Amino acid sequence: MESIKSSDVFKKFSGIATSLKNSEIENWKKQGGKVIGYFCPVIPEEVFIAGGILPFRMRGTGSTTTDSADVYLKPVNCGFPRHTFNQALIGEYDFLDGLVVNTCCDTIMRLAVDWEHAGIKTPFIYSLDNAHAGGEAMVGHFRNQLQKMKDAVEKYFNVEITEQKLQDAIKLCNETKLLQQKLYELRKLPNPPITGSETVAVMVAGSSMPKEQYNKDLKTLLDELGNVNTDKKYSARLMIIGCGHDDTLLCDIIEELGAVVVTDQTCFGSRVMIKTISEEGDDPLMSIAGYLVLDVPYCPKTIGTHPERKQFTMGLAKDYKVDGAVGQCFISCDPWAAELYLLKSEFQEAGIPFIWFEREYIPDLIGQLKTRVEAFIETINN
Amino acid sequence: MIVGGCDLGSTTGKAAIMIDDKIYCGDIIPATTKPALTATMAMDSALKKAGLKSIDEIEYIIGTGYGRQKVPFASEDISEISCHGKGAYWALQSVRTIIDIGGQDCKAIAISDKGVVTQFEMNERCAAGTGRFFQVMAKVLTCGLEGIGSVSNISDNPVSISNQCSVFAESEVITLINDEKSIPDIITGINQSVAKRVVSLVRRVGIHDDVTLTGGCSKNLGLKKALENLLGTTIKPLPVDPQSIGAIGAAVFAKEKLLAKRAKELEVSSKE
Ligand code: SF4
Ligand code: SF4
């Protein structure tokens, strides 16, 4: 096989990642299933799955304008929530039965209020208070917040989320994480059989359809990747770093220029699958809380956690033998702008070329982005 | 050896031809609505200056600039950032920092003592700190770009322009005109406001002597003076047209590529 692009499973993943509605969700709904939208990987999908509800990771895919959202939000809010909210306002999220936001950045936090205020008919809306700081002490606090969210889901959807169901959901999602880890392992090869763009599609699909089917499909894809021709030589191995990286734009630009993206530190990529949740212990909510507070690399908005994230990011750069790193953040996103600013000098100190820029969620100035990335690759190859 | 470079920028087209080590720059051609036509017009002018009859005499051409992929006769293309680094180093080997202010963007480029780009920064999205900003201001002041750039307009009592957005700055300038502020005071204020914006970009890559200025706005003497004041160093003039540096860099790259190609061919034929 010349490229994984010709695989039917890949085409399915790619179709799911580039739209909001998909046939998997349609079938789920036809059978009476409920769907909850959630904004960030720190909101554990395991709790919804344990309640028999399909979790869908929110994104603004397909949006072309923020006309409707701008009535409620301001340009100071980054494009990711604005486009996502706009999609909801024009009915693209009608399939949602619930929405969970968290204390991510201020915009996401406030979105629950805007959602209700704008009269979007999503019957269940919940705000989860996640850990603002790192360390053991936060685990118990976050576990209690998860308990409250679980109770609210049980009450509203009239379901019972038992410990056994939570354990089963953890197992199912761990299987996803392990399969995704295998996929990332292949990217460590000198000539990876899967590109960065293709990986984004696979990862985004993972939070947009039922897990059982996704795991089955991903197993097939991993088998197929064994048959992909890996003769192709790339001019540089790059990693990407940044916020809700749910489109392939940056990877496409990099890969059209002859380089390849081999890993990432993004919230749709490595941050969702780098470790698994403990299947031991008799308090699954505590296991989930422990995983999200201590195991997953801290999110940039968690106070005082940059050193740990630096270590994680540098570790990825080393493991995947990257020649350079490209950071992107959406205009007006302070958590990531500050993060990338710090990482720039840290990468340079480590002798790894680094570039970062701000972009719109739905980008406008692609020509300028291309020039920067092209010059960056030229700099590496010099 | 005859090689060439063509820099298709957002507002102008430039071409340079290198015959052995001598550079011939064509005229600066205002961009037409057809990028390929602008490129051809720029190259025709360079051919004339170099005394060549046809483009076929050029053995290797590199395209660069915003429209680099649209240069119809280029063998390959290289980003304008690399080309500005290459061109400025070729023109003056002591250069380490290049400030390139073009029609639509502004770049700060750091190069090593071997002339290799080590770091660069580019303005984010808007027109502040670019040639476009000056165009808008020149229109309001009805003085033309030459008026804004002229030394005779430098005043000791410049106004302060606080808006970086060209649209808001335009209304700010209209207010200043209505307040009967003197034109040299306003022009100097405009140059200082752009210089401030540019210098914060340069600081990100570090200010290392020698610093030089390239791109269309390098001809604005008021801006050059404002930049020197803020940078605390003199901007070294280049011995060639600073607006053609991208095209010159592309030609230097073309020479390197052609030499490498020939060396490879020689290696293959000696093996056979
Ligand atoms: S940066 Fe990532 S992990 Fe942090 S709140 Fe946003 S989506 Fe969640
Ligand atoms: S990209 Fe940044 S500003 Fe935008 S929603 Fe995420 S954390 Fe908030």
XYZ file of C-alpha atoms and ligand atoms in Angstrom:
670
model
C 0.000 0.000 0.000
C 1.477 3.366 -1.055
C -0.181 5.307 1.763
C -2.749 4.665 4.466
C -4.968 7.237 2.720
C -6.329 4.495 0.455
C -7.553 2.403 3.412
C -11.337 2.334 3.945
C -10.920 2.576 7.709
C -8.700 5.608 7.310
C -11.253 7.208 4.986
C -13.900 6.600 7.631
C -11.766 8.217 10.373
C -10.905 11.112 8.122
C -14.593 11.688 7.267
C -15.516 11.679 10.960
C -12.692 14.048 11.875
C -13.619 16.580 9.205
C -17.305 16.891 10.100
C -19.391 17.128 13.247
C -22.231 14.739 12.446
C -21.369 11.219 11.389
C -23.197 7.961 10.705
C -21.910 6.352 13.923
C -23.633 9.067 15.948
C -26.756 8.861 13.786
C -27.036 5.120 14.437
C -26.409 5.650 18.128
C -29.192 8.209 18.314
C -31.555 6.059 16.238
C -31.198 3.360 18.851
C -32.221 5.854 21.532
C -28.655 6.555 22.717
C -27.736 9.850 24.377
C -24.722 12.038 23.524
C -22.796 14.428 25.809
C -20.430 17.022 24.361
C -17.339 17.799 26.456
C -14.664 20.391 25.933
C -11.384 19.087 27.231
C -9.551 15.810 27.913
C -9.514 16.659 31.617
C -13.257 15.884 31.609
C -13.213 12.067 31.843
C -15.241 10.381 29.122
C -15.166 7.186 31.225
C -17.931 8.598 33.476
C -20.295 9.155 30.533
C -19.469 5.813 28.944
C -20.207 4.124 32.286
C -23.639 5.777 32.142
C -24.232 4.366 28.651
C -23.841 7.827 27.118
C -21.667 8.601 24.091
C -19.057 11.309 24.776
C -18.284 13.683 21.894
C -15.293 16.011 22.107
C -16.419 19.508 21.095
C -14.823 21.277 18.126
C -15.772 23.898 15.556
C -15.063 21.762 12.501
C -16.693 23.014 9.304
C -17.408 26.491 10.656
C -16.915 29.380 8.262
C -18.011 32.330 10.380
C -18.583 33.476 13.951
C -21.394 35.903 13.027
C -23.918 34.343 15.375
C -21.478 33.675 18.217
C -20.133 37.236 18.114
C -23.456 38.466 19.477
C -22.489 36.760 22.752
C -18.706 36.440 22.664
C -16.048 39.045 21.979
C -12.950 38.929 19.737
C -10.962 38.646 22.953
C -12.267 35.075 23.158
C -10.239 32.706 21.036
C -11.625 31.322 17.797
C -11.988 27.759 19.042
C -14.949 28.365 21.385
C -16.351 31.057 19.093
C -16.540 28.786 16.067
C -17.741 25.852 18.164
C -20.452 27.987 19.750
C -21.399 29.323 16.332
C -21.852 25.777 15.074
C -24.196 25.130 18.009
C -26.141 28.330 17.316
C -26.804 27.303 13.723
C -27.983 23.847 14.755
C -24.924 21.742 13.951
C -24.893 20.402 17.526
C -28.553 19.458 17.676
C -27.550 15.880 18.357
C -26.283 16.764 21.845
C -28.309 15.774 24.901
C -25.799 17.288 27.266
C -22.784 19.576 27.465
C -20.005 19.569 30.040
C -17.570 22.459 30.299
C -14.711 22.777 32.746
C -12.615 25.442 34.387
C -10.367 25.459 31.338
C -9.789 29.061 30.251
C -12.302 31.804 31.077
C -14.092 31.509 27.740
C -14.776 27.814 28.026
C -15.837 28.250 31.638
C -18.355 30.911 30.700
C -19.603 29.050 27.689
C -22.106 27.084 29.784
C -23.806 30.384 30.681
C -23.733 31.673 27.086
C -25.092 28.353 25.851
C -28.154 28.631 28.074
C -28.509 32.368 27.563
C -28.537 31.943 23.773
C -31.351 29.420 24.115
C -29.505 26.473 22.568
C -31.651 23.483 23.371
C -29.131 21.192 25.044
C -31.123 19.841 27.977
C -28.255 18.984 30.355
C -25.457 21.496 30.987
C -22.809 20.970 33.627
C -19.637 22.817 34.715
C -16.870 20.691 36.167
C -14.386 22.313 38.519
C -11.074 20.689 37.660
C -7.726 20.882 39.413
C -6.190 24.366 39.217
C -2.880 23.265 40.656
C -0.856 20.081 40.473
C 0.178 17.594 43.132
C -1.276 14.807 45.312
C -3.349 17.211 47.380
C -5.565 17.980 44.368
C -6.490 14.354 43.682
C -9.022 14.073 46.508
C -10.556 17.433 45.583
C -10.909 16.454 41.952
C -12.348 13.057 42.888
C -15.103 14.863 44.792
C -15.828 17.067 41.806
C -16.063 13.977 39.611
C -18.475 12.433 42.120
C -20.698 15.508 41.830
C -20.623 15.314 38.032
C -21.408 11.581 38.123
C -24.337 12.215 40.478
C -25.682 14.938 38.192
C -25.422 12.704 35.103
C -27.160 9.816 36.931
C -29.955 12.059 38.105
C -30.601 13.825 34.833
C -30.297 10.836 32.503
C -31.868 8.453 34.990
C -29.015 5.958 34.823
C -26.993 4.191 37.452
C -23.220 4.479 37.190
C -21.947 1.631 39.341
C -18.326 1.032 40.246
C -18.320 -2.029 38.012
C -19.564 0.063 35.073
C -16.849 2.619 35.761
C -14.215 -0.118 35.862
C -15.495 -1.476 32.529
C -15.399 2.011 30.990
C -11.839 2.515 32.245
C -10.856 -0.786 30.626
C -12.485 0.163 27.331
C -10.823 3.599 27.218
C -7.476 2.111 28.278
C -7.723 -0.206 25.296
C -8.148 2.885 23.099
C -5.148 4.545 24.715
C -2.992 1.433 24.251
C -3.940 1.168 20.579
C -3.179 4.857 20.082
C 0.162 4.355 21.836
C 0.947 1.608 19.312
C 0.133 4.038 16.528
C 2.521 6.617 18.017
C 5.227 3.946 18.386
C 5.167 3.490 14.595
C 5.969 7.172 14.247
C 9.307 6.596 15.957
C 10.471 4.631 12.898
C 12.975 6.388 10.608
C 10.314 6.510 7.868
C 6.955 6.435 9.661
C 4.127 4.658 7.803
C 1.677 7.337 8.952
C 2.021 11.106 8.586
C 1.144 13.769 11.139
C -1.956 14.806 9.179
C -3.195 11.249 9.035
C -2.570 10.827 12.766
C -4.648 13.917 13.587
C -7.594 12.372 11.712
C -7.237 9.091 13.615
C -6.984 10.851 16.983
C -9.895 13.244 16.421
C -12.133 10.376 15.279
C -11.329 8.666 18.597
C -13.352 11.199 20.543
C -16.204 11.435 18.031
C -17.671 7.906 17.882
C -18.429 4.910 20.133
C -15.243 3.482 21.614
C -15.986 -0.211 20.914
C -16.252 0.431 17.181
C -13.291 2.819 17.211
C -11.064 0.239 18.884
C -12.103 -2.376 16.329
C -11.412 -0.006 13.448
C -8.118 1.156 14.913
C -6.922 -2.455 15.223
C -7.651 -2.936 11.525
C -5.816 0.279 10.693
C -2.772 -0.779 12.720
C -2.678 -4.072 10.775
C -2.922 -2.176 7.511
C -0.114 0.169 8.531
C 2.152 -2.885 8.493
C 1.673 -3.000 4.709
C 2.362 0.650 4.008
C 5.392 1.351 1.899
C 7.941 3.136 4.083
C 10.501 4.088 1.423
C 9.558 7.727 1.525
C 12.348 9.999 2.781
C 11.475 13.166 4.701
C 13.542 16.340 4.895
C 12.947 16.793 8.659
C 11.169 15.122 11.600
C 9.095 17.683 13.433
C 6.837 17.793 16.458
C 3.888 20.093 16.947
C 2.847 21.710 20.204
C -0.316 23.613 21.080
C -3.933 23.830 22.051
C -7.039 22.195 20.564
C -5.293 20.964 17.481
C -8.279 19.326 15.806
C -7.501 20.154 12.181
C -4.683 19.053 9.926
C -3.715 22.518 8.681
C -0.292 22.785 10.308
C 0.622 19.165 9.550
C -0.527 19.634 5.943
C 1.684 22.695 5.511
C 4.679 20.915 7.047
C 4.162 17.724 5.111
C 3.516 19.388 1.767
C 6.993 20.880 2.198
C 8.564 17.434 2.453
C 9.008 17.142 6.233
C 6.987 14.877 8.513
C 5.298 15.395 11.884
C 6.272 12.487 14.139
C 4.784 13.473 17.478
C 2.957 16.219 19.331
C 2.145 17.798 22.641
C -1.469 18.730 21.939
C -4.843 18.221 23.599
C -6.172 16.008 20.799
C -2.904 14.091 20.522
C -0.376 12.715 22.973
C -2.019 14.359 25.983
C -5.049 12.057 25.728
C -3.236 8.741 25.450
C 0.257 8.873 26.829
C -0.642 6.781 29.891
C -3.502 4.515 30.990
C -5.725 4.686 34.067
C -5.055 2.214 36.874
C -7.487 -0.711 36.718
C -6.646 -1.673 40.290
C -8.133 -0.263 43.490
C -11.726 -0.174 44.617
C -12.474 3.468 43.915
C -12.517 3.977 40.135
C -13.286 7.700 40.481
C -10.115 8.045 42.560
C -8.165 6.187 39.856
C -9.526 8.553 37.190
C -8.773 11.604 39.338
C -5.254 10.331 40.052
C -4.657 9.795 36.342
C -5.966 13.218 35.312
C -4.177 15.145 38.052
C -0.886 13.285 38.295
C -0.315 11.158 35.184
C -1.504 13.249 32.272
C 0.948 16.094 31.620
C -0.481 19.158 33.339
C -2.470 21.514 31.201
C -0.735 24.906 30.721
C -3.390 26.644 32.752
C -2.561 24.612 35.867
C -0.655 26.908 38.209
C 3.095 26.380 38.557
C 3.362 23.254 36.435
C 5.543 24.396 33.551
C 8.675 22.480 34.679
C 6.825 19.148 34.509
C 5.404 19.965 31.104
C 8.801 21.049 29.858
C 10.206 17.696 30.925
C 7.370 15.849 29.195
C 7.724 17.834 25.976
C 11.515 17.503 25.862
C 11.127 13.771 26.540
C 8.861 13.437 23.496
C 11.320 15.416 21.369
C 14.083 13.016 22.367
C 12.092 9.779 22.065
C 10.817 10.654 18.620
C 14.196 12.066 17.512
C 12.762 15.343 16.291
C 14.823 17.834 14.280
C 12.636 20.742 15.331
C 9.371 21.752 16.987
C 6.540 23.964 15.733
C 4.181 25.567 18.239
C 0.844 27.065 17.357
C -1.719 28.771 19.490
C -4.981 30.407 18.657
C -5.040 34.184 18.740
C -6.082 35.369 22.240
C -5.144 32.122 23.981
C -2.990 33.235 26.894
C -2.314 29.822 28.484
C -0.647 28.522 25.348
C 1.001 31.775 24.288
C 2.791 31.883 27.646
C 3.661 28.194 27.380
C 5.129 28.480 23.890
C 7.059 31.603 24.840
C 8.812 29.637 27.613
C 9.314 26.517 25.507
C 10.992 28.506 22.763
C 14.047 29.393 24.849
C 14.090 25.968 26.496
C 14.169 24.192 23.138
C 16.818 26.546 21.870
C 18.931 25.871 24.957
C 18.601 22.177 24.191
C 19.782 22.861 20.633
C 16.436 21.960 19.050
C 15.147 24.536 16.533
C 11.793 25.931 17.612
C 9.269 28.236 16.035
C 5.837 29.281 17.196
C 3.064 31.466 15.934
C -0.480 32.507 16.590
C -3.202 31.612 14.122
C -6.938 31.815 13.804
C -8.909 28.652 14.549
C -10.261 28.789 11.011
C -7.150 30.275 9.436
C -7.024 33.218 7.086
C -3.388 33.999 6.335
C -2.193 30.606 5.154
C 0.439 32.123 2.831
C 2.264 33.710 5.754
C 2.138 30.488 7.791
C 3.608 28.599 4.833
C 6.460 31.089 4.483
C 7.354 30.724 8.145
C 7.225 26.961 8.149
C 9.163 26.758 4.885
C 11.890 29.089 6.188
C 11.994 27.065 9.414
C 12.543 23.800 7.542
C 15.179 25.491 5.387
C 16.918 26.665 8.573
C 16.932 23.099 9.929
C 18.294 21.693 6.679
C 21.028 24.298 6.536
C 28.059 30.866 -15.001
C 24.783 32.768 -15.357
C 22.108 32.359 -12.691
C 19.099 34.368 -11.558
C 16.664 35.074 -8.747
C 13.148 36.445 -8.882
C 11.410 37.853 -5.808
C 7.658 38.112 -6.274
C 6.543 40.213 -3.319
C 3.048 41.320 -2.380
C 3.398 44.777 -3.937
C 6.416 44.558 -6.273
C 8.413 42.121 -8.395
C 12.225 42.150 -8.395
C 14.775 40.117 -10.339
C 18.545 39.796 -10.213
C 20.992 38.085 -12.535
C 24.448 36.958 -11.496
C 27.093 36.572 -14.162
C 30.097 34.953 -12.507
C 30.162 37.082 -9.341
C 28.654 40.255 -10.672
C 25.045 41.119 -9.862
C 22.646 42.930 -12.191
C 19.366 44.044 -10.631
C 16.338 44.852 -12.726
C 13.919 47.699 -12.020
C 11.391 47.337 -9.223
C 8.156 46.387 -10.970
C 4.820 47.237 -9.274
C 2.776 44.029 -8.924
C 0.187 43.451 -11.632
C -2.891 41.293 -11.137
C -1.031 38.417 -12.828
C 1.937 37.156 -10.773
C 3.535 35.388 -13.750
C 3.417 38.614 -15.759
C 5.015 40.631 -12.922
C 7.780 38.022 -12.685
C 8.393 38.156 -16.435
C 8.467 41.972 -16.474
C 10.958 41.996 -13.571
C 13.167 39.409 -15.260
C 13.026 41.209 -18.633
C 14.317 44.347 -16.944
C 17.158 42.404 -15.278
C 18.049 40.778 -18.615
C 18.360 44.218 -20.165
C 20.595 45.459 -17.346
C 22.792 42.371 -17.667
C 22.993 42.768 -21.424
C 21.479 39.345 -22.058
C 19.221 38.590 -24.994
C 17.068 35.829 -23.620
C 16.149 34.138 -20.383
C 17.403 30.871 -21.914
C 20.925 32.102 -21.278
C 20.290 31.766 -17.524
C 21.201 28.303 -16.323
C 19.379 28.194 -13.002
C 16.718 30.452 -11.464
C 15.281 30.470 -7.945
C 11.876 31.994 -7.174
C 11.232 33.630 -3.822
C 8.783 35.977 -2.093
C 5.100 35.733 -1.360
C 4.377 34.545 -4.907
C 7.442 32.278 -5.205
C 5.436 29.363 -6.503
C 4.060 31.518 -9.325
C 7.420 32.394 -10.935
C 6.975 30.562 -14.238
C 10.644 30.224 -15.170
C 12.051 29.192 -11.750
C 13.797 25.832 -11.358
C 12.784 25.782 -7.671
C 11.687 28.131 -4.916
C 13.094 29.123 -1.541
C 11.414 31.220 1.158
C 12.147 34.936 1.186
C 13.470 34.650 4.735
C 16.343 32.413 3.640
C 16.884 34.556 0.535
C 17.072 37.822 2.480
C 19.622 36.205 4.803
C 21.664 34.949 1.874
C 21.452 38.192 -0.113
C 22.333 40.503 2.767
C 25.324 38.331 3.723
C 26.493 38.274 0.125
C 26.299 42.073 0.002
C 27.919 42.693 3.400
C 29.525 39.819 5.270
C 29.514 41.585 8.631
C 25.692 41.588 8.754
C 24.126 39.540 11.590
C 20.658 41.086 11.900
C 18.408 41.896 8.969
C 15.255 43.926 9.277
C 13.142 43.424 6.196
C 10.124 45.676 5.897
C 8.121 44.823 2.821
C 4.724 45.814 1.517
C 2.730 43.362 3.539
C 4.996 41.973 6.209
C 7.957 42.699 8.346
C 10.654 40.259 9.366
C 13.614 40.220 11.700
C 16.239 37.690 10.630
C 19.335 36.618 12.548
C 22.195 35.105 10.559
C 25.383 33.386 11.672
C 28.937 34.371 10.720
C 28.558 31.911 7.848
C 25.471 33.687 6.564
C 23.057 30.942 7.635
C 19.645 31.949 9.041
C 19.546 30.937 12.714
C 16.317 32.605 13.827
C 13.584 34.775 12.428
C 10.371 36.469 13.475
C 7.566 37.778 11.326
C 4.760 40.237 12.096
C 1.543 38.479 13.026
C -1.279 38.972 10.572
C -1.940 42.749 10.601
C -0.474 45.616 8.587
C 1.083 47.440 11.540
C 4.819 47.814 10.973
C 4.659 47.167 7.226
C 4.682 49.138 3.997
C 0.909 48.969 3.895
C 0.739 51.140 7.020
C 2.811 53.816 5.290
C 0.638 53.640 2.184
C -2.486 54.316 4.227
C -0.789 57.219 6.003
C 0.628 58.690 2.784
C -2.896 58.755 1.374
C -4.306 60.638 4.370
C -1.440 63.119 4.328
C -1.594 63.402 0.518
C 2.198 63.459 0.511
C 3.049 60.207 -1.291
C 5.418 57.582 0.070
C 8.392 59.775 -0.850
C 7.015 62.495 1.426
C 6.844 60.136 4.386
C 10.359 58.922 3.766
C 12.003 62.249 3.161
C 14.733 63.454 5.567
C 13.530 67.028 5.361
C 10.409 65.906 7.192
C 12.154 64.814 10.388
C 11.032 67.004 13.289
C 12.216 67.466 16.865
C 8.697 67.569 18.160
C 6.983 64.430 16.847
C 3.396 63.611 17.742
C 2.648 60.299 19.355
C 0.550 57.809 17.355
C -0.798 55.252 19.778
C -2.842 53.006 17.482
C -0.984 50.215 15.768
C -3.943 49.232 13.658
C -3.708 51.124 10.360
C -7.445 51.774 10.276
C -7.529 53.346 13.741
C -4.208 55.116 13.199
C -5.697 56.669 10.063
C -8.442 58.361 12.083
C -5.882 59.357 14.696
C -3.848 61.101 11.973
C -6.975 62.813 10.592
C -7.620 64.199 14.081
C -4.022 65.439 14.260
C -4.376 67.164 10.870
C -7.571 68.827 12.063
C -5.739 69.938 15.198
C -3.326 71.668 12.816
C -0.281 69.725 13.916
C 2.602 70.236 11.509
C 3.069 67.611 8.798
C 6.744 66.895 9.702
C 5.649 66.324 13.332
C 2.986 63.870 12.175
C 5.285 62.078 9.717
C 8.022 61.693 12.310
C 5.392 60.371 14.730
C 4.267 57.807 12.143
C 7.832 56.630 11.540
C 8.476 56.337 15.252
C 5.296 54.370 15.791
C 6.269 51.869 13.067
C 9.837 51.706 14.372
C 8.597 50.795 17.878
C 6.573 47.951 16.488
C 9.466 46.700 14.356
C 12.002 46.922 17.175
C 9.934 44.699 19.466
C 10.038 42.092 16.691
C 13.819 42.517 16.304
C 14.319 42.117 20.065
C 12.831 38.634 19.822
C 15.719 37.457 17.639
C 18.284 39.682 19.402
C 20.037 42.815 18.133
C 23.501 41.864 16.908
C 25.716 44.173 14.881
C 25.859 44.743 12.023
C 22.213 45.506 11.542
C 20.899 46.253 8.077
C 17.573 47.214 6.591
C 16.108 45.618 3.463
C 12.805 45.713 1.605
C 10.888 48.627 0.121
C 10.684 50.552 3.404
C 14.482 50.644 3.712
C 14.306 53.713 1.471
C 12.385 55.599 4.164
C 15.110 57.671 5.808
C 12.863 58.871 8.621
C 12.071 55.300 9.575
C 15.746 54.368 9.402
C 16.599 57.183 11.787
C 13.780 56.231 14.191
C 14.956 52.607 14.130
C 18.558 53.589 14.836
C 17.460 55.639 17.847
C 15.462 52.774 19.311
C 17.993 50.056 18.492
C 20.884 52.112 19.835
C 23.025 51.240 16.825
C 23.605 52.429 13.293
C 21.967 50.631 10.429
C 24.633 49.651 7.924
C 23.832 50.544 4.329
C 24.251 47.817 1.717
C 26.292 48.391 -1.445
C 23.349 47.195 -3.567
C 19.671 48.133 -3.785
C 18.234 46.901 -0.441
C 14.853 46.331 -2.071
C 16.413 43.728 -4.392
C 18.129 41.749 -1.616
C 15.592 38.908 -1.782
C 16.167 38.511 -5.537
C 19.946 38.742 -5.057
C 19.813 36.071 -2.330
C 17.782 33.874 -4.668
C 20.445 34.310 -7.365
C 23.212 33.402 -4.884
C 21.231 30.287 -3.923
C 20.817 29.497 -7.639
C 24.589 29.628 -8.057
C 25.123 27.279 -5.088
C 22.491 24.859 -6.348
C 23.932 24.852 -9.845
C 27.457 24.227 -8.540
C 26.176 21.357 -6.373
C 24.292 19.922 -9.341
C 27.357 20.078 -11.550
C 29.532 18.478 -8.863
C 27.036 15.642 -8.573
C 26.906 15.132 -12.341
C 30.703 15.070 -12.409
C 30.761 12.462 -9.647
C 28.281 10.275 -11.528
C 30.147 10.558 -14.846
C 33.536 9.834 -13.220
C 32.025 6.689 -11.653
C 30.806 5.579 -15.061
S -5.316 23.339 27.330
Fe -6.025 21.262 26.864
S -6.077 20.200 28.817
Fe -5.938 22.391 29.244
S -8.026 23.023 29.555
Fe -7.541 23.372 27.378
S -8.151 21.500 26.304
Fe -8.077 21.073 28.494
S -7.270 27.523 22.798
Fe -6.721 28.634 24.643
S -8.148 30.342 24.802
Fe -8.939 28.889 23.305
S -10.326 27.615 24.437
Fe -8.352 26.583 24.468
S -7.313 27.284 26.309
Fe -9.056 28.649 25.911
